[in-house]
mmCIF file of N, CA, C and O in Angstrom:
data_model
loop_
_atom_site.group_PDB
_atom_site.id
_atom_site.type_symbol
_atom_site.label_atom_id
_atom_site.label_comp_id
_atom_site.label_asym_id
_atom_site.label_seq_id
_atom_site.Cartn_x
_atom_site.Cartn_y
_atom_site.Cartn_z
ATOM 1 N N UNK A 1 -55.695 41.431 47.211
ATOM 2 C CA UNK A 1 -54.674 40.598 47.771
ATOM 3 C C UNK A 1 -54.939 39.240 47.385
ATOM 4 O O UNK A 1 -55.678 38.393 47.950
ATOM 5 N N UNK A 2 -54.310 38.637 46.246
ATOM 6 C CA UNK A 2 -54.575 37.336 45.845
ATOM 7 C C UNK A 2 -53.405 36.472 46.282
ATOM 8 O O UNK A 2 -52.277 36.895 46.370
ATOM 9 N N UNK A 3 -53.703 35.225 46.440
ATOM 10 C CA UNK A 3 -52.657 34.226 46.701
ATOM 11 C C UNK A 3 -51.722 33.986 45.524
ATOM 12 O O UNK A 3 -52.151 33.935 44.336
ATOM 13 N N UNK A 4 -50.501 33.832 45.706
ATOM 14 C CA UNK A 4 -49.520 33.519 44.700
ATOM 15 C C UNK A 4 -48.974 32.046 44.939
ATOM 16 O O UNK A 4 -49.717 31.195 45.286
ATOM 17 N N UNK A 5 -47.734 31.904 44.570
ATOM 18 C CA UNK A 5 -47.160 30.593 44.835
ATOM 19 C C UNK A 5 -47.047 30.350 46.229
ATOM 20 O O UNK A 5 -47.162 31.191 47.079
ATOM 21 N N UNK A 6 -47.041 29.020 46.634
ATOM 22 C CA UNK A 6 -46.858 28.594 47.986
ATOM 23 C C UNK A 6 -45.458 28.832 48.466
ATOM 24 O O UNK A 6 -44.493 28.806 47.617
ATOM 25 N N UNK A 7 -45.381 29.019 49.688
ATOM 26 C CA UNK A 7 -44.050 29.201 50.390
ATOM 27 C C UNK A 7 -44.163 28.828 51.912
ATOM 28 O O UNK A 7 -45.280 28.425 52.317
ATOM 29 N N UNK A 8 -43.226 28.918 52.675
ATOM 30 C CA UNK A 8 -43.216 28.520 54.110
ATOM 31 C C UNK A 8 -42.514 29.606 54.910
ATOM 32 O O UNK A 8 -41.550 30.106 54.574
ATOM 33 N N UNK A 9 -43.221 29.904 56.065
ATOM 34 C CA UNK A 9 -42.646 30.923 56.966
ATOM 35 C C UNK A 9 -42.412 30.050 58.318
ATOM 36 O O UNK A 9 -43.224 29.401 58.640
ATOM 37 N N UNK A 10 -41.287 30.348 58.886
ATOM 38 C CA UNK A 10 -41.064 29.844 60.216
ATOM 39 C C UNK A 10 -40.975 31.074 61.228
ATOM 40 O O UNK A 10 -40.143 31.920 61.056
ATOM 41 N N UNK A 11 -41.869 31.076 62.235
ATOM 42 C CA UNK A 11 -41.923 32.192 63.214
ATOM 43 C C UNK A 11 -41.269 31.654 64.459
ATOM 44 O O UNK A 11 -41.683 30.632 65.047
ATOM 45 N N UNK A 12 -40.142 32.272 64.898
ATOM 46 C CA UNK A 12 -39.364 31.821 66.119
ATOM 47 C C UNK A 12 -39.541 32.821 67.173
ATOM 48 O O UNK A 12 -39.090 33.926 66.986
ATOM 49 N N UNK A 13 -40.091 32.485 68.256
ATOM 50 C CA UNK A 13 -40.378 33.410 69.367
ATOM 51 C C UNK A 13 -39.193 33.486 70.268
ATOM 52 O O UNK A 13 -38.976 32.475 71.207
ATOM 53 N N UNK A 14 -38.372 34.495 70.378
ATOM 54 C CA UNK A 14 -37.205 34.695 71.235
ATOM 55 C C UNK A 14 -37.615 35.605 72.342
ATOM 56 O O UNK A 14 -36.703 36.036 73.130
ATOM 57 N N UNK A 15 -38.794 36.052 72.507
ATOM 58 C CA UNK A 15 -39.252 36.946 73.606
ATOM 59 C C UNK A 15 -39.519 36.069 74.821
ATOM 60 O O UNK A 15 -39.512 34.875 74.751
ATOM 61 N N UNK A 16 -39.704 36.730 75.899
ATOM 62 C CA UNK A 16 -39.940 36.066 77.178
ATOM 63 C C UNK A 16 -41.507 35.915 77.430
ATOM 64 O O UNK A 16 -41.895 35.354 78.540
ATOM 65 N N UNK A 17 -42.268 36.237 76.491
ATOM 66 C CA UNK A 17 -43.724 36.166 76.558
ATOM 67 C C UNK A 17 -44.279 35.467 75.319
ATOM 68 O O UNK A 17 -43.749 35.514 74.234
ATOM 69 N N UNK A 18 -45.413 34.881 75.502
ATOM 70 C CA UNK A 18 -46.206 34.364 74.297
ATOM 71 C C UNK A 18 -46.593 35.362 73.333
ATOM 72 O O UNK A 18 -46.943 36.566 73.791
ATOM 73 N N UNK A 19 -46.545 35.126 72.083
ATOM 74 C CA UNK A 19 -47.028 36.040 71.045
ATOM 75 C C UNK A 19 -48.190 35.263 70.214
ATOM 76 O O UNK A 19 -48.284 34.132 70.338
ATOM 77 N N UNK A 20 -48.981 36.255 69.580
ATOM 78 C CA UNK A 20 -50.103 35.679 68.805
ATOM 79 C C UNK A 20 -49.817 35.785 67.277
ATOM 80 O O UNK A 20 -49.263 36.852 66.916
ATOM 81 N N UNK A 21 -50.064 34.927 66.600
ATOM 82 C CA UNK A 21 -49.956 34.883 65.085
ATOM 83 C C UNK A 21 -51.174 34.991 64.362
ATOM 84 O O UNK A 21 -52.128 34.281 64.573
ATOM 85 N N UNK A 22 -51.297 35.985 63.397
ATOM 86 C CA UNK A 22 -52.482 36.200 62.562
ATOM 87 C C UNK A 22 -52.167 36.299 61.137
ATOM 88 O O UNK A 22 -51.213 36.916 60.798
ATOM 89 N N UNK A 23 -53.032 35.833 60.271
ATOM 90 C CA UNK A 23 -53.027 35.911 58.913
ATOM 91 C C UNK A 23 -54.030 37.135 58.590
ATOM 92 O O UNK A 23 -55.076 37.133 59.228
ATOM 93 N N UNK A 24 -53.589 38.010 57.693
ATOM 94 C CA UNK A 24 -54.543 39.224 57.325
ATOM 95 C C UNK A 24 -55.209 38.732 56.084
ATOM 96 O O UNK A 24 -54.705 38.600 54.939
ATOM 97 N N UNK A 25 -56.591 38.556 56.174
ATOM 98 C CA UNK A 25 -57.469 38.078 54.966
ATOM 99 C C UNK A 25 -57.692 39.065 54.010
ATOM 100 O O UNK A 25 -57.234 40.242 54.220
ATOM 101 N N UNK A 26 -58.288 38.805 52.991
ATOM 102 C CA UNK A 26 -58.689 39.704 51.816
ATOM 103 C C UNK A 26 -59.392 40.875 52.235
ATOM 104 O O UNK A 26 -59.440 41.905 51.604
ATOM 105 N N UNK A 27 -60.182 40.727 53.383
ATOM 106 C CA UNK A 27 -61.002 41.998 53.830
ATOM 107 C C UNK A 27 -60.217 42.764 54.716
ATOM 108 O O UNK A 27 -60.762 43.745 55.289
ATOM 109 N N UNK A 28 -58.938 42.356 55.082
ATOM 110 C CA UNK A 28 -58.085 43.190 56.020
ATOM 111 C C UNK A 28 -58.437 42.833 57.462
ATOM 112 O O UNK A 28 -57.820 43.493 58.408
ATOM 113 N N UNK A 29 -59.064 41.773 57.644
ATOM 114 C CA UNK A 29 -59.283 41.148 59.040
ATOM 115 C C UNK A 29 -58.311 40.243 59.516
ATOM 116 O O UNK A 29 -57.785 39.374 58.738
ATOM 117 N N UNK A 30 -57.793 40.314 60.722
ATOM 118 C CA UNK A 30 -56.955 39.315 61.236
ATOM 119 C C UNK A 30 -57.534 38.039 61.521
ATOM 120 O O UNK A 30 -58.625 38.032 62.208
ATOM 121 N N UNK A 31 -56.956 36.885 61.204
ATOM 122 C CA UNK A 31 -57.479 35.548 61.356
ATOM 123 C C UNK A 31 -56.316 34.906 62.270
ATOM 124 O O UNK A 31 -55.218 34.661 61.960
ATOM 125 N N UNK A 32 -56.716 34.608 63.584
ATOM 126 C CA UNK A 32 -55.891 33.940 64.398
ATOM 127 C C UNK A 32 -55.438 32.601 64.058
ATOM 128 O O UNK A 32 -56.267 31.686 63.824
ATOM 129 N N UNK A 33 -54.081 32.390 63.983
ATOM 130 C CA UNK A 33 -53.609 31.165 63.611
ATOM 131 C C UNK A 33 -52.810 30.404 64.723
ATOM 132 O O UNK A 33 -52.230 29.386 64.536
ATOM 133 N N UNK A 34 -52.890 30.937 65.934
ATOM 134 C CA UNK A 34 -52.231 30.303 67.074
ATOM 135 C C UNK A 34 -51.364 31.258 67.803
ATOM 136 O O UNK A 34 -50.995 32.318 67.439
ATOM 137 N N UNK A 35 -50.908 30.666 68.932
ATOM 138 C CA UNK A 35 -49.964 31.376 69.828
ATOM 139 C C UNK A 35 -48.686 30.628 69.828
ATOM 140 O O UNK A 35 -48.661 29.418 69.643
ATOM 141 N N UNK A 36 -47.475 31.429 69.990
ATOM 142 C CA UNK A 36 -46.196 30.792 69.995
ATOM 143 C C UNK A 36 -45.611 31.139 71.441
ATOM 144 O O UNK A 36 -45.425 32.242 71.791
ATOM 145 N N UNK A 37 -45.348 30.072 72.185
ATOM 146 C CA UNK A 37 -44.738 30.373 73.581
ATOM 147 C C UNK A 37 -43.256 30.766 73.410
ATOM 148 O O UNK A 37 -42.627 30.323 72.402
ATOM 149 N N UNK A 38 -42.662 31.224 74.482
ATOM 150 C CA UNK A 38 -41.274 31.632 74.540
ATOM 151 C C UNK A 38 -40.386 30.392 74.095
ATOM 152 O O UNK A 38 -40.575 29.358 74.584
ATOM 153 N N UNK A 39 -39.405 30.662 73.262
ATOM 154 C CA UNK A 39 -38.393 29.626 72.915
ATOM 155 C C UNK A 39 -38.838 28.653 71.884
ATOM 156 O O UNK A 39 -38.065 27.661 71.492
ATOM 157 N N UNK A 40 -40.128 28.814 71.374
ATOM 158 C CA UNK A 40 -40.610 27.743 70.394
ATOM 159 C C UNK A 40 -40.781 28.414 69.015
ATOM 160 O O UNK A 40 -40.704 29.653 68.803
ATOM 161 N N UNK A 41 -40.991 27.577 67.996
ATOM 162 C CA UNK A 41 -41.150 28.081 66.623
ATOM 163 C C UNK A 41 -42.484 27.524 66.098
ATOM 164 O O UNK A 41 -42.909 26.411 66.563
ATOM 165 N N UNK A 42 -42.953 28.086 65.040
ATOM 166 C CA UNK A 42 -44.182 27.715 64.397
ATOM 167 C C UNK A 42 -43.862 27.743 62.854
ATOM 168 O O UNK A 42 -43.530 28.719 62.373
ATOM 169 N N UNK A 43 -44.042 26.533 62.220
ATOM 170 C CA UNK A 43 -43.855 26.509 60.760
ATOM 171 C C UNK A 43 -45.233 26.707 60.077
ATOM 172 O O UNK A 43 -46.230 25.963 60.408
ATOM 173 N N UNK A 44 -45.356 27.617 59.117
ATOM 174 C CA UNK A 44 -46.556 28.049 58.580
ATOM 175 C C UNK A 44 -46.496 28.035 57.120
ATOM 176 O O UNK A 44 -45.818 28.702 56.498
ATOM 177 N N UNK A 45 -47.350 27.230 56.435
ATOM 178 C CA UNK A 45 -47.473 27.178 55.000
ATOM 179 C C UNK A 45 -48.363 28.404 54.590
ATOM 180 O O UNK A 45 -49.203 28.751 55.384
ATOM 181 N N UNK A 46 -48.003 29.054 53.497
ATOM 182 C CA UNK A 46 -48.712 30.298 53.169
ATOM 183 C C UNK A 46 -48.471 30.488 51.630
ATOM 184 O O UNK A 46 -48.032 29.746 50.987
ATOM 185 N N UNK A 47 -48.989 31.702 51.254
ATOM 186 C CA UNK A 47 -48.806 32.049 49.759
ATOM 187 C C UNK A 47 -48.077 33.385 49.680
ATOM 188 O O UNK A 47 -48.340 34.271 50.496
ATOM 189 N N UNK A 48 -47.462 33.648 48.598
ATOM 190 C CA UNK A 48 -46.951 34.957 48.378
ATOM 191 C C UNK A 48 -48.130 35.896 48.205
ATOM 192 O O UNK A 48 -49.112 35.589 47.687
ATOM 193 N N UNK A 49 -47.939 37.080 48.856
ATOM 194 C CA UNK A 49 -49.030 38.101 48.878
ATOM 195 C C UNK A 49 -49.823 38.009 50.101
ATOM 196 O O UNK A 49 -50.723 38.902 50.244
ATOM 197 N N UNK A 50 -49.590 37.047 50.968
ATOM 198 C CA UNK A 50 -50.556 36.974 52.159
ATOM 199 C C UNK A 50 -49.749 37.517 53.334
ATOM 200 O O UNK A 50 -48.829 36.812 53.849
ATOM 201 N N UNK A 51 -50.132 38.613 53.899
ATOM 202 C CA UNK A 51 -49.427 39.253 55.052
ATOM 203 C C UNK A 51 -49.762 38.468 56.331
ATOM 204 O O UNK A 51 -50.935 37.952 56.609
ATOM 205 N N UNK A 52 -48.777 38.468 57.270
ATOM 206 C CA UNK A 52 -48.945 37.975 58.549
ATOM 207 C C UNK A 52 -48.570 39.015 59.570
ATOM 208 O O UNK A 52 -47.736 39.844 59.403
ATOM 209 N N UNK A 53 -49.240 38.970 60.791
ATOM 210 C CA UNK A 53 -48.985 39.977 61.827
ATOM 211 C C UNK A 53 -48.701 39.115 63.154
ATOM 212 O O UNK A 53 -49.466 38.219 63.353
ATOM 213 N N UNK A 54 -47.854 39.626 63.846
ATOM 214 C CA UNK A 54 -47.485 39.026 65.155
ATOM 215 C C UNK A 54 -47.694 40.136 66.161
ATOM 216 O O UNK A 54 -47.278 41.278 65.983
ATOM 217 N N UNK A 55 -48.462 39.665 67.285
ATOM 218 C CA UNK A 55 -48.828 40.753 68.345
ATOM 219 C C UNK A 55 -48.429 40.007 69.731
ATOM 220 O O UNK A 55 -48.158 38.946 69.835
ATOM 221 N N UNK A 56 -48.472 40.938 70.715
ATOM 222 C CA UNK A 56 -48.314 40.539 72.031
ATOM 223 C C UNK A 56 -49.780 39.826 72.363
ATOM 224 O O UNK A 56 -50.610 39.877 71.684
ATOM 225 N N UNK A 57 -49.796 39.240 73.619
ATOM 226 C CA UNK A 57 -51.151 38.592 73.947
ATOM 227 C C UNK A 57 -52.255 39.608 74.163
ATOM 228 O O UNK A 57 -53.361 39.222 73.844
ATOM 229 N N UNK A 58 -51.847 40.915 74.468
ATOM 230 C CA UNK A 58 -52.964 41.917 74.555
ATOM 231 C C UNK A 58 -53.191 42.588 73.216
ATOM 232 O O UNK A 58 -54.039 43.491 73.245
ATOM 233 N N UNK A 59 -52.628 42.141 72.124
ATOM 234 C CA UNK A 59 -52.883 42.629 70.849
ATOM 235 C C UNK A 59 -52.075 43.809 70.285
ATOM 236 O O UNK A 59 -52.287 44.181 69.211
ATOM 237 N N UNK A 60 -51.019 44.108 71.083
ATOM 238 C CA UNK A 60 -50.187 45.110 70.488
ATOM 239 C C UNK A 60 -49.242 44.618 69.403
ATOM 240 O O UNK A 60 -48.684 43.528 69.490
ATOM 241 N N UNK A 61 -49.286 45.257 68.343
ATOM 242 C CA UNK A 61 -48.558 44.773 67.054
ATOM 243 C C UNK A 61 -47.028 44.873 67.365
ATOM 244 O O UNK A 61 -46.497 45.812 67.875
ATOM 245 N N UNK A 62 -46.456 43.766 66.980
ATOM 246 C CA UNK A 62 -44.906 43.645 66.961
ATOM 247 C C UNK A 62 -44.341 43.863 65.691
ATOM 248 O O UNK A 62 -43.323 44.544 65.437
ATOM 249 N N UNK A 63 -44.983 43.179 64.628
ATOM 250 C CA UNK A 63 -44.388 43.374 63.275
ATOM 251 C C UNK A 63 -45.374 42.769 62.266
ATOM 252 O O UNK A 63 -46.115 41.847 62.582
ATOM 253 N N UNK A 64 -45.235 43.122 61.054
ATOM 254 C CA UNK A 64 -46.042 42.568 59.895
ATOM 255 C C UNK A 64 -44.953 41.893 59.069
ATOM 256 O O UNK A 64 -43.837 42.530 58.807
ATOM 257 N N UNK A 65 -45.312 40.756 58.387
ATOM 258 C CA UNK A 65 -44.430 40.134 57.455
ATOM 259 C C UNK A 65 -45.108 39.652 56.244
ATOM 260 O O UNK A 65 -46.135 39.104 56.273
ATOM 261 N N UNK A 66 -44.509 39.974 55.132
ATOM 262 C CA UNK A 66 -44.948 39.508 53.833
ATOM 263 C C UNK A 66 -44.017 38.466 53.252
ATOM 264 O O UNK A 66 -42.688 38.614 53.117
ATOM 265 N N UNK A 67 -44.552 37.272 53.027
ATOM 266 C CA UNK A 67 -43.624 36.128 52.620
ATOM 267 C C UNK A 67 -42.925 36.396 51.396
ATOM 268 O O UNK A 67 -43.314 37.122 50.456
ATOM 269 N N UNK A 68 -41.799 35.668 51.268
ATOM 270 C CA UNK A 68 -40.833 35.751 50.102
ATOM 271 C C UNK A 68 -41.036 34.310 49.420
ATOM 272 O O UNK A 68 -41.516 33.386 49.980
ATOM 273 N N UNK A 69 -40.531 34.189 48.297
ATOM 274 C CA UNK A 69 -40.480 32.961 47.465
ATOM 275 C C UNK A 69 -39.748 31.875 48.238
ATOM 276 O O UNK A 69 -40.161 30.664 48.187
ATOM 277 N N UNK A 70 -38.667 32.146 48.801
ATOM 278 C CA UNK A 70 -37.866 31.172 49.596
ATOM 279 C C UNK A 70 -38.430 31.019 51.043
ATOM 280 O O UNK A 70 -38.894 32.027 51.607
ATOM 281 N N UNK A 71 -38.259 29.835 51.498
ATOM 282 C CA UNK A 71 -38.548 29.659 52.911
ATOM 283 C C UNK A 71 -37.847 30.665 53.799
ATOM 284 O O UNK A 71 -36.545 30.842 53.418
ATOM 285 N N UNK A 72 -38.390 31.223 54.725
ATOM 286 C CA UNK A 72 -37.785 32.176 55.570
ATOM 287 C C UNK A 72 -38.196 32.011 57.107
ATOM 288 O O UNK A 72 -39.138 31.429 57.384
ATOM 289 N N UNK A 73 -37.267 32.482 57.984
ATOM 290 C CA UNK A 73 -37.492 32.464 59.452
ATOM 291 C C UNK A 73 -37.697 33.884 59.874
ATOM 292 O O UNK A 73 -36.809 34.756 59.587
ATOM 293 N N UNK A 74 -38.847 34.198 60.555
ATOM 294 C CA UNK A 74 -39.032 35.489 61.157
ATOM 295 C C UNK A 74 -38.737 35.387 62.673
ATOM 296 O O UNK A 74 -39.460 34.535 63.298
ATOM 297 N N UNK A 75 -37.633 36.037 63.110
ATOM 298 C CA UNK A 75 -37.355 35.890 64.595
ATOM 299 C C UNK A 75 -38.027 36.938 65.298
ATOM 300 O O UNK A 75 -37.868 38.321 64.969
ATOM 301 N N UNK A 76 -38.663 36.583 66.355
ATOM 302 C CA UNK A 76 -39.590 37.610 67.081
ATOM 303 C C UNK A 76 -38.725 37.916 68.380
ATOM 304 O O UNK A 76 -38.586 36.968 69.147
ATOM 305 N N UNK A 77 -38.327 39.156 68.421
ATOM 306 C CA UNK A 77 -37.570 39.495 69.678
ATOM 307 C C UNK A 77 -38.263 40.652 70.385
ATOM 308 O O UNK A 77 -39.024 41.465 69.964
#
């Protein structure tokens, strides 16, 4: 899993609870990039080919996102 061109992801939390944001590194390990409280967004610079995972606070997976070349918003519901 190598980095490609740079891009931007915006994660918008529309849930009623805080979510956790992780980048999945080349070893397949989650790297915590922060928490997003309800009603807030987080703008994240990244690379094509770098997967991101959003979980609940207890670690339950909500979704995995693979960046696109264009800036995109991932809405967390």
